[in-house]
Coordinates of C-alpha atoms in Angstrom, one line a residue:
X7 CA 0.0 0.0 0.0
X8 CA 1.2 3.6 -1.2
X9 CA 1.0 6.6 1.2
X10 CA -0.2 9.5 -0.5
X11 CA 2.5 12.3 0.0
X12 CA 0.8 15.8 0.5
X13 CA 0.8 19.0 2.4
X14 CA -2.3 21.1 3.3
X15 CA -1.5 24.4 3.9
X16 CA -4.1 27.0 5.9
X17 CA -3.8 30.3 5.7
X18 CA -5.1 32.6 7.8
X19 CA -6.1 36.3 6.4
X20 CA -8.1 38.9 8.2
X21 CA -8.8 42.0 6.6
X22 CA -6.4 45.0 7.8
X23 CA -8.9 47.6 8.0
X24 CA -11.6 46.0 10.2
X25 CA -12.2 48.9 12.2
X26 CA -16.0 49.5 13.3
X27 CA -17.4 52.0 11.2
X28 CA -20.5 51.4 13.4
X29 CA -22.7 53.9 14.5
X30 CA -25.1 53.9 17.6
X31 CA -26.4 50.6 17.8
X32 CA -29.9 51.1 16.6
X33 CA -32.4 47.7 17.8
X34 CA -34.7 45.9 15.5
X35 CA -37.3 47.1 17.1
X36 CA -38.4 50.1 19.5
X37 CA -40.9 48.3 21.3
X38 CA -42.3 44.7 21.6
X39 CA -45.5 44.7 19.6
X40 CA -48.4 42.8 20.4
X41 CA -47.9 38.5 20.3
X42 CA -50.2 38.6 17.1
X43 CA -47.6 40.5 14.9
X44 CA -45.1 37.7 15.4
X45 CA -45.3 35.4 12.8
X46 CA -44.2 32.7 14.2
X47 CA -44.9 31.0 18.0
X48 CA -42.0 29.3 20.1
X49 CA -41.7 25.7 18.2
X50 CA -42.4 26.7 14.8
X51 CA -39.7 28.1 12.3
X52 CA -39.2 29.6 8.9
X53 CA -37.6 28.7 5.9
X54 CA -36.6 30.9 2.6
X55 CA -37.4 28.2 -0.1
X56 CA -35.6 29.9 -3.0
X57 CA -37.6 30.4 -6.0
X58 CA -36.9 28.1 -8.8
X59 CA -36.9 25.2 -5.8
X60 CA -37.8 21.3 -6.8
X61 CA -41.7 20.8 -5.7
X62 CA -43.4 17.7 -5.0
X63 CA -40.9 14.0 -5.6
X64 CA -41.5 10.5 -4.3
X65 CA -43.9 8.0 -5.1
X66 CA -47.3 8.7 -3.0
X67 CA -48.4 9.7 -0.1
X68 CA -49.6 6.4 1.8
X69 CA -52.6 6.3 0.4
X70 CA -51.8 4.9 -3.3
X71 CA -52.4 8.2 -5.0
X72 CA -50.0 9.7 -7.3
X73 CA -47.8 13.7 -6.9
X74 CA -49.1 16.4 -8.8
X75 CA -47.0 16.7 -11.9
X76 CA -44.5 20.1 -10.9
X77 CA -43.8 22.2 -13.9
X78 CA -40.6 22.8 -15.5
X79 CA -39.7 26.1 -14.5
X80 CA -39.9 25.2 -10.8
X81 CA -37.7 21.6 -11.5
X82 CA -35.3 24.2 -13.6
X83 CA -33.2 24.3 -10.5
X84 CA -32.5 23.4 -6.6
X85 CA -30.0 26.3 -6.2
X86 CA -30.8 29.9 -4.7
X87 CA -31.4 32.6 -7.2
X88 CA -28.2 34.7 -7.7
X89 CA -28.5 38.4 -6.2
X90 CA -27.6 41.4 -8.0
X91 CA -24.5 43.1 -6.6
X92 CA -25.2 45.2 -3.7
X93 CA -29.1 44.8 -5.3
X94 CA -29.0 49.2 -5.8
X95 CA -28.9 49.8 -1.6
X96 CA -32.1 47.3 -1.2
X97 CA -32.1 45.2 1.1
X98 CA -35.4 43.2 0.6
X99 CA -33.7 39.9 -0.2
X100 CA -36.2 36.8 0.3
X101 CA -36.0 35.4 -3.3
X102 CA -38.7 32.8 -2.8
X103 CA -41.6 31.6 -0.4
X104 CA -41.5 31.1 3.0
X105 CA -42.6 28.3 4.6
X106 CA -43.3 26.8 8.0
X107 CA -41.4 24.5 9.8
X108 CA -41.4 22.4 13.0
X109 CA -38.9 22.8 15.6
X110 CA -36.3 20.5 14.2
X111 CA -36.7 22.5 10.9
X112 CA -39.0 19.9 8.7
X113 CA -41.0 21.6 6.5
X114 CA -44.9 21.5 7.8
X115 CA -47.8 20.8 5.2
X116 CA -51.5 21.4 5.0
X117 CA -54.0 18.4 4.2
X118 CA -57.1 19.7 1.3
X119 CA -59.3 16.7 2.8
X120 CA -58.9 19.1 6.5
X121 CA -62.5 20.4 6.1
X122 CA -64.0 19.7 9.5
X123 CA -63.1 22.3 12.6
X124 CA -61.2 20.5 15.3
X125 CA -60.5 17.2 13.3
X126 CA -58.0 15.7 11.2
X127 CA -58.7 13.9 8.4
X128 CA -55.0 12.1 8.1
X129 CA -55.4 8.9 11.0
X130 CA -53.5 5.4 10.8
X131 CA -51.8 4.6 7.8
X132 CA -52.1 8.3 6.9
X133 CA -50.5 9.2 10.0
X134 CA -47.7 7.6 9.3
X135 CA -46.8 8.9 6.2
X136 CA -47.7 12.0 7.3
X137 CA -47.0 12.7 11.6
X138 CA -48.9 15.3 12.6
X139 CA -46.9 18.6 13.8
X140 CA -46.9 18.4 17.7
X141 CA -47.2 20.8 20.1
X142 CA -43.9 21.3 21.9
X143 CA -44.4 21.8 26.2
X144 CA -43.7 25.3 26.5
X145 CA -45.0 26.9 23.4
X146 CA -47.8 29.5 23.4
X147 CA -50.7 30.1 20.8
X148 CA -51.7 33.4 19.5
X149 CA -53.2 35.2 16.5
X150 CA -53.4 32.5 13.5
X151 CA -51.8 29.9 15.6
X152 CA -53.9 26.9 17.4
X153 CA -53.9 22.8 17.9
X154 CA -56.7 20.5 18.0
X155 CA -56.5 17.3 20.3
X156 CA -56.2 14.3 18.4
X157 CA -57.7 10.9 19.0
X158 CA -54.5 9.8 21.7
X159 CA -54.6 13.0 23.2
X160 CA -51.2 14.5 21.8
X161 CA -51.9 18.3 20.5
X162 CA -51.5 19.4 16.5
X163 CA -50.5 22.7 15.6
X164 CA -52.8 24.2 13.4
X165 CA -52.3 27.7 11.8
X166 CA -55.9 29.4 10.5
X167 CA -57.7 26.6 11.8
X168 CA -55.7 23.6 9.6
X169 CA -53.4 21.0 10.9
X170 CA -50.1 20.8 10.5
X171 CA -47.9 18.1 9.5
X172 CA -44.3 16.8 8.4
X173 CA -43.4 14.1 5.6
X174 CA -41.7 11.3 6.4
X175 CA -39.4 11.5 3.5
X176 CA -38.1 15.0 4.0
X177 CA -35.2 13.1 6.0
X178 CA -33.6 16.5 7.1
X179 CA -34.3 20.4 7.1
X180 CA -35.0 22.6 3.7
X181 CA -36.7 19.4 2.6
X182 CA -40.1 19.4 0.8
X183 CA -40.4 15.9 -1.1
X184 CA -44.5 16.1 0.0
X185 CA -44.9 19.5 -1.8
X186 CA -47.8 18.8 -4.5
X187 CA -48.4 15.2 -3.3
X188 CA -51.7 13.4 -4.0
X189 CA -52.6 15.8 -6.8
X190 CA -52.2 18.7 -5.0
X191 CA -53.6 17.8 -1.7
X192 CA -50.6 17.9 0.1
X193 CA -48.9 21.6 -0.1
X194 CA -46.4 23.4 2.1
X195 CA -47.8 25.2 4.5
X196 CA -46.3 29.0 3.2
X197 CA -46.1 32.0 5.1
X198 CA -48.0 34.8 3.2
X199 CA -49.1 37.8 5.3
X200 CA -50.1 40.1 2.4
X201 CA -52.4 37.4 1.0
X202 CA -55.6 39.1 2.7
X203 CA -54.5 42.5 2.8
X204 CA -56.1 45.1 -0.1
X205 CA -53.3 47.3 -0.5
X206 CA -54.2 50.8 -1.8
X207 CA -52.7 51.9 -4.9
X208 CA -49.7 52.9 -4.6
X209 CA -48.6 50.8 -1.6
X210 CA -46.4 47.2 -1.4
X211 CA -46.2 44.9 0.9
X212 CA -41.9 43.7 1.5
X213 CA -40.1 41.8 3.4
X214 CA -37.4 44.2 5.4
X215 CA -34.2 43.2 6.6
X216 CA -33.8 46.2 8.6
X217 CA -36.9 45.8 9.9
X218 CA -37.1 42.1 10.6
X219 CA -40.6 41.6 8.7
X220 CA -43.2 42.1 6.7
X221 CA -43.8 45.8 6.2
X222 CA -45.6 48.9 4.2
X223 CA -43.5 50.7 1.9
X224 CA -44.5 53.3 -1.1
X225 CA -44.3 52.1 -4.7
X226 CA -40.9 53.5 -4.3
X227 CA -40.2 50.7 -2.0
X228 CA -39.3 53.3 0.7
X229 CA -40.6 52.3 4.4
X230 CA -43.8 53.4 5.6
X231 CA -43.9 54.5 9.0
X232 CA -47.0 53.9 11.4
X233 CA -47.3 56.9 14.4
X234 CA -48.5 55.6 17.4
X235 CA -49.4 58.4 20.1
X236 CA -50.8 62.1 20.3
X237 CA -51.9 63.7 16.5
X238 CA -48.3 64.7 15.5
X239 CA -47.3 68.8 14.9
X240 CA -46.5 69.6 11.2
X241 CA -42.8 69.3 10.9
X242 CA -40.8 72.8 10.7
X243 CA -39.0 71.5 7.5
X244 CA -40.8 71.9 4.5
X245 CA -38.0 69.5 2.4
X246 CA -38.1 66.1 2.0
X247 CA -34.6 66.1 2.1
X248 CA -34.7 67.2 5.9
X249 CA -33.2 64.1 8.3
X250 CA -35.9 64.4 10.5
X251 CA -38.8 65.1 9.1
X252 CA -42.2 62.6 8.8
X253 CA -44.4 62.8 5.9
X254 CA -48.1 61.5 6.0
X255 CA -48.5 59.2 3.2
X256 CA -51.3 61.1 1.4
X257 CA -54.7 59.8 -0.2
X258 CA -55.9 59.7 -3.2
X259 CA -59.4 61.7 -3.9
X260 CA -61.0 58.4 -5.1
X261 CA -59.2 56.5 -2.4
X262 CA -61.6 53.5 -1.5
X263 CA -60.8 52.5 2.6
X264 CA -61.7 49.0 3.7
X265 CA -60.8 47.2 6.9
X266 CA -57.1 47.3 7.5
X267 CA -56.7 50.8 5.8
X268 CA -58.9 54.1 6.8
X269 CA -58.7 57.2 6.1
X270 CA -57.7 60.8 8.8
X271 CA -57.1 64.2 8.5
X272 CA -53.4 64.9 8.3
X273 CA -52.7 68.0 10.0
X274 CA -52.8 70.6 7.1
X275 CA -56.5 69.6 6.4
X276 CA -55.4 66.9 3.7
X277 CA -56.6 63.0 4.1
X278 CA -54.3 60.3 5.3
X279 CA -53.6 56.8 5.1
X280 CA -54.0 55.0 8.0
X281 CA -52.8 51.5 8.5
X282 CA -55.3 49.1 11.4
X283 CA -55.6 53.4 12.9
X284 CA -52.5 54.2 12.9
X285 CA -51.6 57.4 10.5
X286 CA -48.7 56.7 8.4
X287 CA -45.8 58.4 7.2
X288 CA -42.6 58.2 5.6
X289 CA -39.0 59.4 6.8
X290 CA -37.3 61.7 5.0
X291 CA -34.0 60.2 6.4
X292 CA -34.3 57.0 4.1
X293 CA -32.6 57.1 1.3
X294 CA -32.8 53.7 -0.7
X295 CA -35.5 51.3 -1.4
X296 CA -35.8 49.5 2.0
X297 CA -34.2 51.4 4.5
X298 CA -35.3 52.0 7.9
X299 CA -33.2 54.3 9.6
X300 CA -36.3 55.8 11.2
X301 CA -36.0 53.1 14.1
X302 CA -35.5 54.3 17.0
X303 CA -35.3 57.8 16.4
X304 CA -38.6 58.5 17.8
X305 CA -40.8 55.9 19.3
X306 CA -44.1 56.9 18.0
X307 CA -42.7 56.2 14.5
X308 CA -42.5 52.4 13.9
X309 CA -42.1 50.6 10.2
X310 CA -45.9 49.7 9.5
X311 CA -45.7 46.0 10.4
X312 CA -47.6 43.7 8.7
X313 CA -46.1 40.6 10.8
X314 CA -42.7 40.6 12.6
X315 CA -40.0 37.6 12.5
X316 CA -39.5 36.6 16.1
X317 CA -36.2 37.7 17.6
X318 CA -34.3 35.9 20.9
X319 CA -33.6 38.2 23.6
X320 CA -30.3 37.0 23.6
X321 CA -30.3 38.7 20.1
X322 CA -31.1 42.0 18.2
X323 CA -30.6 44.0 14.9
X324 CA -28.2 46.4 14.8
X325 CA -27.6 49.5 11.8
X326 CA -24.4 49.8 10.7
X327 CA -23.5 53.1 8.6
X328 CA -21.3 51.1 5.8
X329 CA -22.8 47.8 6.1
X330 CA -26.6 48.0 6.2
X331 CA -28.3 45.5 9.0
X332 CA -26.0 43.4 11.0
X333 CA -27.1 40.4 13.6
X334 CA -25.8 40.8 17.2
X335 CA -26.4 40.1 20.6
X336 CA -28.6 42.2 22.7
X337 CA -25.8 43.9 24.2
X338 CA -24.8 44.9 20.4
X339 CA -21.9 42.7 20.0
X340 CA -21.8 41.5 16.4
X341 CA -22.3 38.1 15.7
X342 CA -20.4 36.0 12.8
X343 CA -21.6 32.7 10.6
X344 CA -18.5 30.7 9.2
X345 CA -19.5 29.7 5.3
X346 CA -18.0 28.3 2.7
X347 CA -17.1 30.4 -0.7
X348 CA -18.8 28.9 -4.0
X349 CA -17.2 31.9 -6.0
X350 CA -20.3 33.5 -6.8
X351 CA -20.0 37.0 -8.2
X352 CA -22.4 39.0 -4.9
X353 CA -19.8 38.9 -2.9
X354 CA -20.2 38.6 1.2
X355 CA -19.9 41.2 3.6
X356 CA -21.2 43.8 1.6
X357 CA -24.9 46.1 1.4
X358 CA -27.3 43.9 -0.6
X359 CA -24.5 40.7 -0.8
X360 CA -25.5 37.0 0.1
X361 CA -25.9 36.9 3.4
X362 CA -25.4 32.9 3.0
X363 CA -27.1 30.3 1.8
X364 CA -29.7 28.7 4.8
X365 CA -28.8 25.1 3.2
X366 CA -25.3 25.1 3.4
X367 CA -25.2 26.6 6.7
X368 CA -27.7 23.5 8.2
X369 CA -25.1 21.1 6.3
X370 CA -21.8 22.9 8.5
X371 CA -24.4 22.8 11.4
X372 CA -21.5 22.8 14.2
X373 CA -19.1 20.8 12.5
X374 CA -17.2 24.2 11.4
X375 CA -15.9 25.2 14.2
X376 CA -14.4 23.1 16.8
X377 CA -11.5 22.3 19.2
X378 CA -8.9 25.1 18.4
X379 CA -11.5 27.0 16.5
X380 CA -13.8 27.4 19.8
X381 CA -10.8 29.5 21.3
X382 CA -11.8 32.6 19.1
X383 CA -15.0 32.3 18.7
X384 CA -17.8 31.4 21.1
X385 CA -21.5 29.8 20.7
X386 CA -24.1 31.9 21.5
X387 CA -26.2 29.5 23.8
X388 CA -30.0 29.8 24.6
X389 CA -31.5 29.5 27.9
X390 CA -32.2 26.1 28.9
X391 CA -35.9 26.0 28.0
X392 CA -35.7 28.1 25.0
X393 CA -37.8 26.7 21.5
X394 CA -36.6 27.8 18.3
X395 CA -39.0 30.4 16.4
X396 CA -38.9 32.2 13.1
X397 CA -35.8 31.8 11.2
X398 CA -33.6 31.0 14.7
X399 CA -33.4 27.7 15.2
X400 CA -31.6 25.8 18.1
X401 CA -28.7 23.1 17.6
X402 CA -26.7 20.6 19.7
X403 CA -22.9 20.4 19.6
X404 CA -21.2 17.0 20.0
X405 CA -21.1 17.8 23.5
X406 CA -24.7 18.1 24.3
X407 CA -24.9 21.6 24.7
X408 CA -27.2 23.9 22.9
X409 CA -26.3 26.8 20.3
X410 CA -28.5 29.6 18.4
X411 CA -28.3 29.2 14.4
X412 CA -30.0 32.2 12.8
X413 CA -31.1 31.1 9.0
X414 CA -29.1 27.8 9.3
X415 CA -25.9 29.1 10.2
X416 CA -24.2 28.5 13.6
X417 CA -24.1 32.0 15.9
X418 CA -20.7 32.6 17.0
X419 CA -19.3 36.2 19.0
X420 CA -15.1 36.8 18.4
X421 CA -13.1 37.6 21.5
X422 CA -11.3 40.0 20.0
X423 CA -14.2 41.9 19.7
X424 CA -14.2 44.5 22.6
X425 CA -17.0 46.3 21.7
X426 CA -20.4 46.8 20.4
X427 CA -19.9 47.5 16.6
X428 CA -16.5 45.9 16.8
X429 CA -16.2 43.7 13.6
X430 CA -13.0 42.2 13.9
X431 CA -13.5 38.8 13.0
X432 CA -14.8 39.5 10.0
X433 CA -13.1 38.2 6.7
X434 CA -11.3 35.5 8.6
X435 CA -10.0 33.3 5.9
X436 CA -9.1 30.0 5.8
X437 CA -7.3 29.1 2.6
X438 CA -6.7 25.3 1.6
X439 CA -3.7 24.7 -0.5
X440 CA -2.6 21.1 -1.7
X441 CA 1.1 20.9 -3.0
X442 CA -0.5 17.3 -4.8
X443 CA -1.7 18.3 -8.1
X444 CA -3.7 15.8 -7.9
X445 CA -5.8 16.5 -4.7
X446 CA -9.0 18.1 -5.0
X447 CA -8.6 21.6 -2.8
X448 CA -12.2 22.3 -3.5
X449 CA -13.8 19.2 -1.0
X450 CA -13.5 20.9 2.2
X451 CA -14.8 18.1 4.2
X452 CA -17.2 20.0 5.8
X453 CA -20.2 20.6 3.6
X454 CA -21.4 17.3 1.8
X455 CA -20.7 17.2 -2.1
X456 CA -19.2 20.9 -1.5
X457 CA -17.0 22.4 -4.3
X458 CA -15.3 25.2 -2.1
X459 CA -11.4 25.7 -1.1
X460 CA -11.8 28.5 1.3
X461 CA -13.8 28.6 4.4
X462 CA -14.2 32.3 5.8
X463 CA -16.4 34.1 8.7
X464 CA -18.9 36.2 7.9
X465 CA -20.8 38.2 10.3
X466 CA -24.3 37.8 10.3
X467 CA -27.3 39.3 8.1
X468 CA -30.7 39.4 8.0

């Protein structure tokens, strides 16, 4: 038996000018808002399906009936949807649906045959094709979120009055082999909180990173402010170009109010959107489609939510002047992914560049960094009874102990960051060089059929 005769060489680079150009640390939101808002309870999770996804796969549902046949555009491709470069300063990047999923991040599905309130219609052999989505001890219901008691007392989530449940052959997270099973009965369950909104003209409905949610902006795609307190003075500044100055989002003549939007005097005489009656405005200190740099500078002004991703205590949004939104702890210390570069042309690191793909990050789960790495940078650990919720999820290290993952990537803080806004672990590389030509440099080992020679750290993005 030959020994192969190689050397791997890492490298470590960190960029030289790392120095926080962070400004006050600004947090994701102002106030707590009521439960309802949040669109997701303790035990249930999101997932960014990217668009262009596989739908439906396998060979039945348990039942003997057949998938729905998926067309070709969404077959086309598994892979995320590239971004454009720094996207023109936007920074509404969900490229594809969201979907629920259970605390250990399987995709939940609705059943078309759910008719009857309270009951299930997937028992026995059904059942175990298709568990149903249990209730976790500790979680809490609220707004569109429920559970009905099934026949051996175990409790279902149910979200708008249908159950919830996983597939048995989506084997690990990001998995949705059930998607379009028994011709369309089975679908994912998908997160959708414009669907029964009417929008005036002239209004959108986008996700905001800044913002951590669903909110209001104009057709500009600028953020729409809802004011929450005493009828607000007409601002000194007559510009729009002033820093601090609100405008009400004005009506149209013909404007047609309904149930979610009304209509108020503004306070030069004119008529004014309101948003579930609160007056809205827009903030003259945004300057690029999906900004929000008007949190936190007054706390009657918040983005007009339509839901809001949950958020741990442990953890917050911060504003960074040169970087856009950046993930930290509560106490504003930033907080850093490692990932795995597949050359693509966005970038990392920068406004409107990938802030990682959720799949590869679940495939590195822990695994990235251990022994020598955990000297540098630390886990962020949850409480002991903490559940997963929105796009954080929760894993377990080889050693048994627990460790926040914000869309599938491992949190980690840097010691030799000192202070809030300190970025200095960011654009760690690690650079794998084979002297064998024949070695492939690009399996790192890490990530499963992974074509990648450099692992770096990132720090986090919404």
């Amino acid at each position: 038996m030959t020994t192969r005769a190689y050397i791997w060489k890492t490298l470590l680079i960190t960029a030289a000018a790392s120095t926080s150009l962070m400004g006050a640390v600004q947090p994701a939101f102002a106030a707590r808002a009521d439960d309802a808002l949040y669109a997701t309870p303790p035990g249930i999770t999101l997932q960014d399906i990217p668009s262009g996804g596989r739908r439906g796969g396998g060979d039945g549902d348990g039942d003997g009936e057949t998938a729905a046949k998926p067309d070709a555009k969404a077959e086309a491709s598994t892979e995320p949807k590239p971004l454009p470069f720094l996207n023109g300063g936007n920074f509404l990047r969900v490229n594809g649906a969201i979907t629920f999923a259970d605390e250990h991040g399987k995709t939940l599905y609705t059943y078309a045959k759910d008719i009857e309130p309270g009951r299930s219609a997937c028992v026995d052999k059904c059942a175990e094709t298709w568990p149903p989505a249990l209730v976790p001890a500790g979680a809490k219901f609220f707004g569109d979120w429920g559970s009905i008691i099934r026949a051996d007392k175990t409790r279902q989530w149910t979200y708008k009055g249908k159950p919830l449940y996983t597939f048995v052959k989506d084997t690990g997270a990001n998995e949705k082999k059930g998607d379009g099973l028994a011709d369309g009965a089975w679908k994912m369950a998908k997160y959708d909180p414009e669907a029964e909104l009417t929008v005036p003209y002239g209004m959108n409905v986008h996700v905001s990173d800044y913002a951590a949610g669903y909110v209001l902006t104009d057709e500009s795609g600028m953020t729409i402010y809802a004011f929450d307190g005493k009828p607000p003075k007409a601002a000194a500044c007559i510009t729009q170009t002033c820093p601090d100055h609100w405008s009400p989002v004005l009506a149209a003549t013909l404007a047609n109010p309904n149930k979610d939007f009304t209509l108020v005097e503004a306070s030069d005489g004119s008529r004014q959107w309101a948003f579930r009656g609160k007056p809205l405005f827009t903030y003259g200190g945004d300057h690029a489609a999906g900004d929000a740099n008007g949190i936190g500078v007054d706390k009657h002004y918040q983005p007009a939510y339509v839901s809001r991703f949950p958020t741990p205590a442990q953890a917050s949004i911060a504003f960074d002047n040169s970087r856009g939104p950046i993930v930290t702890t509560a106490t504003g210390m930033t907080l850093y992914r490692r990932d795995t570069s597949y050359h693509q042309p966005d970038g990392h690191g920068l406004p409107g560049s990938t802030p990682g793909n959720s799949i590869v990050g679940r495939a590195m789960g822990t695994r990235s960094c251990i022994d020598a790495c955990l000297v540098d940078f630390k886990p962020l650990v949850p409480p002991a009874k903490a559940l997963p919720s929105g796009f954080w999820d929760i894993y377990t290290r080889a050693d048994g102990t627990r460790q926040w993952a914000y869309k599938g990537f491992a949190m980690y803080t840097y010691v030799g960051d000192k202070a809030p806004g300190d970025k200095t672990g960011h654009e760690i590389y690690e650079l794998r060089v084979s002297e064998n030509p024949a070695e492939n440099i690009y399996d790192t080992g890490v990530v499963p059929n992974a074509t990648a020679a450099t692992l770096f750290w990132a720090y986090a993005e919404p």
